[in-house]
XYZ file of C-alpha atoms in Angstrom:
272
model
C -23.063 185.965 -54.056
C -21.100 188.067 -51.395
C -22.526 190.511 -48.594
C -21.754 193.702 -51.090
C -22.971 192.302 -54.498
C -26.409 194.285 -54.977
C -29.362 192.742 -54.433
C -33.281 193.250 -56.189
C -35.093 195.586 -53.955
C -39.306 194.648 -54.066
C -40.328 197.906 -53.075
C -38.193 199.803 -55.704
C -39.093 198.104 -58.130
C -42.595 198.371 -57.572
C -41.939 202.314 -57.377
C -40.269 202.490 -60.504
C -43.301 200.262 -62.535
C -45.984 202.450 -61.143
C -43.613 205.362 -63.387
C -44.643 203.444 -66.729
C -47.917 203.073 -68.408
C -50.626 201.252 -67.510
C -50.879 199.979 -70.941
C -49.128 196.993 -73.158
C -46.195 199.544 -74.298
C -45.613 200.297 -70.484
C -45.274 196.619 -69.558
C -43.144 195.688 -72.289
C -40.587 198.347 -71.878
C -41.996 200.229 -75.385
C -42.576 197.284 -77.382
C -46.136 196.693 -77.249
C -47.245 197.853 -80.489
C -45.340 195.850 -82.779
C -45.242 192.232 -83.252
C -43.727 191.222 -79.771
C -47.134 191.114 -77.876
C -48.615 188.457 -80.618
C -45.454 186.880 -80.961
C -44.840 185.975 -77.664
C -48.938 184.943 -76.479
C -48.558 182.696 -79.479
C -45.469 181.003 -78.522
C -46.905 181.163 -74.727
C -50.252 179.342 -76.071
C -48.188 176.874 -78.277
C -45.963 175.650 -75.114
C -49.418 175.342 -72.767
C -50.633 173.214 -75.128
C -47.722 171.079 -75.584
C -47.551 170.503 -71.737
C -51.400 170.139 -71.381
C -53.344 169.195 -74.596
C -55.933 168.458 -73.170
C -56.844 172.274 -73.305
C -57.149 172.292 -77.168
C -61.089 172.561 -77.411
C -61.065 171.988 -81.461
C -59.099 168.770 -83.124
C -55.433 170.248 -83.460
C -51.745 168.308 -83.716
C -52.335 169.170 -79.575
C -55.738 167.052 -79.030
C -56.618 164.290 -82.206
C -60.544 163.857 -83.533
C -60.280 160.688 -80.683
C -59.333 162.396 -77.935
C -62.226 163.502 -75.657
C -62.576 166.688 -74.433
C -63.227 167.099 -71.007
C -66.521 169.099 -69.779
C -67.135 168.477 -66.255
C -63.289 170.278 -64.503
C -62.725 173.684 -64.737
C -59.064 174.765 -64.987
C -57.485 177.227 -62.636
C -54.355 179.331 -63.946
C -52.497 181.506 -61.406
C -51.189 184.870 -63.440
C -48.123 186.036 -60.949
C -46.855 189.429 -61.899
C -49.794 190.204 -64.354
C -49.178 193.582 -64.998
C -52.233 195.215 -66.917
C -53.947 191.752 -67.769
C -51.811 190.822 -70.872
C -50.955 187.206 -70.062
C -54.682 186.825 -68.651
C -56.042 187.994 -72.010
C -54.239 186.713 -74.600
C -52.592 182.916 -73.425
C -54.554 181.812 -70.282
C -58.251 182.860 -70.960
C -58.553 181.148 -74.444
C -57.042 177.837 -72.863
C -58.769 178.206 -68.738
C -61.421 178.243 -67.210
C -60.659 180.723 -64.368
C -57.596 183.080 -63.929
C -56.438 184.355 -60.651
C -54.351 187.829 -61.514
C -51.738 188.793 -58.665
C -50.149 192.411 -59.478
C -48.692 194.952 -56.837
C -48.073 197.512 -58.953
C -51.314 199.547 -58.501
C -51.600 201.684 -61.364
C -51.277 197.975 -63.671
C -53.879 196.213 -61.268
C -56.599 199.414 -61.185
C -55.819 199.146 -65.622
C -56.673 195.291 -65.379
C -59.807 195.907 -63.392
C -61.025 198.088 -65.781
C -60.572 195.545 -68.791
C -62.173 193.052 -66.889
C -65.193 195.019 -66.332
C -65.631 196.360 -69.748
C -64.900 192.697 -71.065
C -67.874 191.864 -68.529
C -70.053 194.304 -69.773
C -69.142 193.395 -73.464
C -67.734 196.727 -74.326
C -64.435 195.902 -77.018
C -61.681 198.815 -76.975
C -58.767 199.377 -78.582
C -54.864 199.280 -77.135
C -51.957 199.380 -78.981
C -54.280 197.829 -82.105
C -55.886 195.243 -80.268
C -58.861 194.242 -79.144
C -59.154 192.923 -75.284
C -62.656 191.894 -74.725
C -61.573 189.154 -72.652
C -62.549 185.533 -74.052
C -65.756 184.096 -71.899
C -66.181 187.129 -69.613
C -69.439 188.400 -71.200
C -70.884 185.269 -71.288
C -69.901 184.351 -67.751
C -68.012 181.157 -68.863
C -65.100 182.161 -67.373
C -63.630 184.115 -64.525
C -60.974 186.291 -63.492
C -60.213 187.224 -59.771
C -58.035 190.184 -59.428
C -55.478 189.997 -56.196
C -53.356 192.804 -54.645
C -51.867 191.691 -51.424
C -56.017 190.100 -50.922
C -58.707 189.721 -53.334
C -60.040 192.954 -55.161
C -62.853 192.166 -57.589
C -64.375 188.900 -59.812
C -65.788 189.555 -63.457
C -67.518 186.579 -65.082
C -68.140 183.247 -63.781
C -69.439 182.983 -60.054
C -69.458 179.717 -58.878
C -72.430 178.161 -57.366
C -73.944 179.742 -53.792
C -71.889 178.012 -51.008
C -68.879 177.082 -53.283
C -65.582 178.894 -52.878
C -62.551 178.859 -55.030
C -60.389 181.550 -54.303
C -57.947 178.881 -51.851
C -58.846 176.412 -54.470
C -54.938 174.915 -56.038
C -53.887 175.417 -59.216
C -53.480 173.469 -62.890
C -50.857 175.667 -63.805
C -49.113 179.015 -62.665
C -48.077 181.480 -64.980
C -44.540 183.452 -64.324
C -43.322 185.865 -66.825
C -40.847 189.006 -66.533
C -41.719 189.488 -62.923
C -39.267 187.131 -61.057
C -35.822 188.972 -61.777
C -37.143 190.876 -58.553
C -36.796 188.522 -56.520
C -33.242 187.744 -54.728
C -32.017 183.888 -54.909
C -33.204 182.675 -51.666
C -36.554 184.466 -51.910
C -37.718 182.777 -55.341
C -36.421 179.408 -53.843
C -38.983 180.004 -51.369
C -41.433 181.362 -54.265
C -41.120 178.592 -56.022
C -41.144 176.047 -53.404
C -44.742 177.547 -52.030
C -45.647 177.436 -55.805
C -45.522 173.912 -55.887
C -47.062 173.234 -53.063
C -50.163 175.348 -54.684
C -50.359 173.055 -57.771
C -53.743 170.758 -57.951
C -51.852 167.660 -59.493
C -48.764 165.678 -60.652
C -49.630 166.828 -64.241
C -50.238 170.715 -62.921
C -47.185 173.076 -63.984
C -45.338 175.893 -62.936
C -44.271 177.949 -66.123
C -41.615 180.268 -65.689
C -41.050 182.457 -68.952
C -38.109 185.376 -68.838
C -34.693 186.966 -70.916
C -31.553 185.352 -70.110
C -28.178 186.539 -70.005
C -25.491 185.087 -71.300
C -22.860 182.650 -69.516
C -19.356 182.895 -68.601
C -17.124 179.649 -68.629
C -20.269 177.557 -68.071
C -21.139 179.211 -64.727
C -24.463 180.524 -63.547
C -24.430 184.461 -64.001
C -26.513 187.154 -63.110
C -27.028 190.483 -64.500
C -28.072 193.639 -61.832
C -30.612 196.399 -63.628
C -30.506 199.114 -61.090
C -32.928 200.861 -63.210
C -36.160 198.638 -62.338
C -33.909 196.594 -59.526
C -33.904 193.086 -61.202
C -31.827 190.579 -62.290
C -31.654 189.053 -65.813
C -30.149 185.371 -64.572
C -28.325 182.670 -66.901
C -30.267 179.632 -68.281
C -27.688 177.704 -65.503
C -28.838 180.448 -63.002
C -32.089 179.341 -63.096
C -31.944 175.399 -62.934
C -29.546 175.540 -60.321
C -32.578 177.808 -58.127
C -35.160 175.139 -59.770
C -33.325 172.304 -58.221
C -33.190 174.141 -55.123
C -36.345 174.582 -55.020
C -37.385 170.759 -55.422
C -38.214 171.758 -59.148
C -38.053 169.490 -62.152
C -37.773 170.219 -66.002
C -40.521 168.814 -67.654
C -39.847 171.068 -70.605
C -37.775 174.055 -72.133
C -38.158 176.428 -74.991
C -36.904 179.418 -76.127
C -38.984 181.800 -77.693
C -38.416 182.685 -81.607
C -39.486 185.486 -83.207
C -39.079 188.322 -80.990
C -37.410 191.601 -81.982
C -33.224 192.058 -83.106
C -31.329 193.195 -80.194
C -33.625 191.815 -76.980
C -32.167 189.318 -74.315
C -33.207 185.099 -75.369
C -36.001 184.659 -73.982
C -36.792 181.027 -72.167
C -39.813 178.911 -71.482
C -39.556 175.827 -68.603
C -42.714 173.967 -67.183
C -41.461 172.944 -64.115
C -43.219 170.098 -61.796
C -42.143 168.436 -58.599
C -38.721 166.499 -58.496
């Protein structure tokens, strides 16, 4: 990349998501009430479970009759570039114990607060057709912190008096449609501090976004100077994971999403 090829700026894009609405059709660029949203947490879910069936709490082709489940660990998802709680809700909570939700945009974060608390207080209502009373809020079986820049709020779970996890690592960390605005460099560094956050050899990085299409078999990159991102090549992106001291445990596109988007690409990443 040369001095005068354009470059993501954070701030702008931050500027121009805090234009949309705090709701699923505002983080997925107008598609949140049709089958995308569903489509996608089930193919999110699917590929968790693949990586880490251990997660499966009912007898599934992910975790057989034999296989014990275990009681005693909680698990620990990191949600980076959560937007209005969407991942949170619908692919980490039914699979995690606790959730850690980092947003910047502050018009998304102030929405997810407010699901959070009316999932804590039991209270179910209705966006885009679904329900979002958060799985094991109510009940306190399960928590979500909520992080802008430093920690905001809790809802459910509390851990016991005199035990902290909010510096506690992570079993996996969740990355979707967020990290086209970061530069090269930067989500080398991202990505290398992400690793160093993981609990365990079997914890994952997930990194889930569109791809553009390649040129001669050469990495490529694609400059929105709408929302000041990049849409990056499937080549694009393993060349930064090996940067990065990233391995491929696995890769998988996404199927069923609407005519017309970009491919869209899951890889669980782990140390090299």
């Amino acid at each position: 990349m040369s001095s005068t090829d354009p470059v993501p700026d954070l701030e702008a894009g931050i500027q121009y998501w805090a234009t949309q609405p705090a709701n699923y059709d505002g983080v997925l660029g107008g598609f949140g009430t049709g089958p995308l949203p569903r489509v996608d947490a089930l193919g999110s879910r699917r590929f968790l479970l693949e990586l880490l069936p251990e997660l499966s709490i009912v007898p599934s082709p992910f975790r057989s009759i034999s296989t014990p489940v275990s009681e005693t660990r909680r698990v620990r998802a990191l949600d980076v570039g959560a937007g209005v709680g969407r991942v949170t809700s619908d692919v980490l909570l039914p699979l995690v114990s606790d959730v850690v939700l980092l947003e910047p945009v502050e018009p998304f974060i102030n929405e997810a607060r407010s699901r959070g608390k009316a999932s804590e207080s039991g209270i179910e209502f209705n966006d885009s057709g679904y329900r979002v009373l958060w799985k094991g809020i109510a009940d306190r079986s399960k928590s979500v912190t909520f992080f802008k820049g430093t920690p905001l709020d809790r809802v459910g779970y509390l851990p016991p008096d005199g035990e902290g996890d909010v510096d506690s690592k992570f079993d996996v960390i969740w990355c979707q449609w967020c990290l086209g605005h970061l530069k090269d460099d930067d989500l080398v560094d991202f990505l290398q501090r992400s690793k160093k956050a993981l609990r365990n050899a079997k914890s994952v990085v997930v990194v889930k976004e569109n791809l553009c299409r390649e040129q001669a078999n050469e990495p490529m990159s694609i400059f929105d100077d709408q929302d000041s991102t990049f849409t990056r090549s499937d080549l694009a992106f393993k060349k930064i994971f090996e940067e990065a001291g990233l391995k491929i445990i696995r890769e998988k596109i996404q199927h069923g999403l609407p005519q017309g988007l970009y491919p869209v690409k899951m890889y669980a990443l782990g140390e090299a």
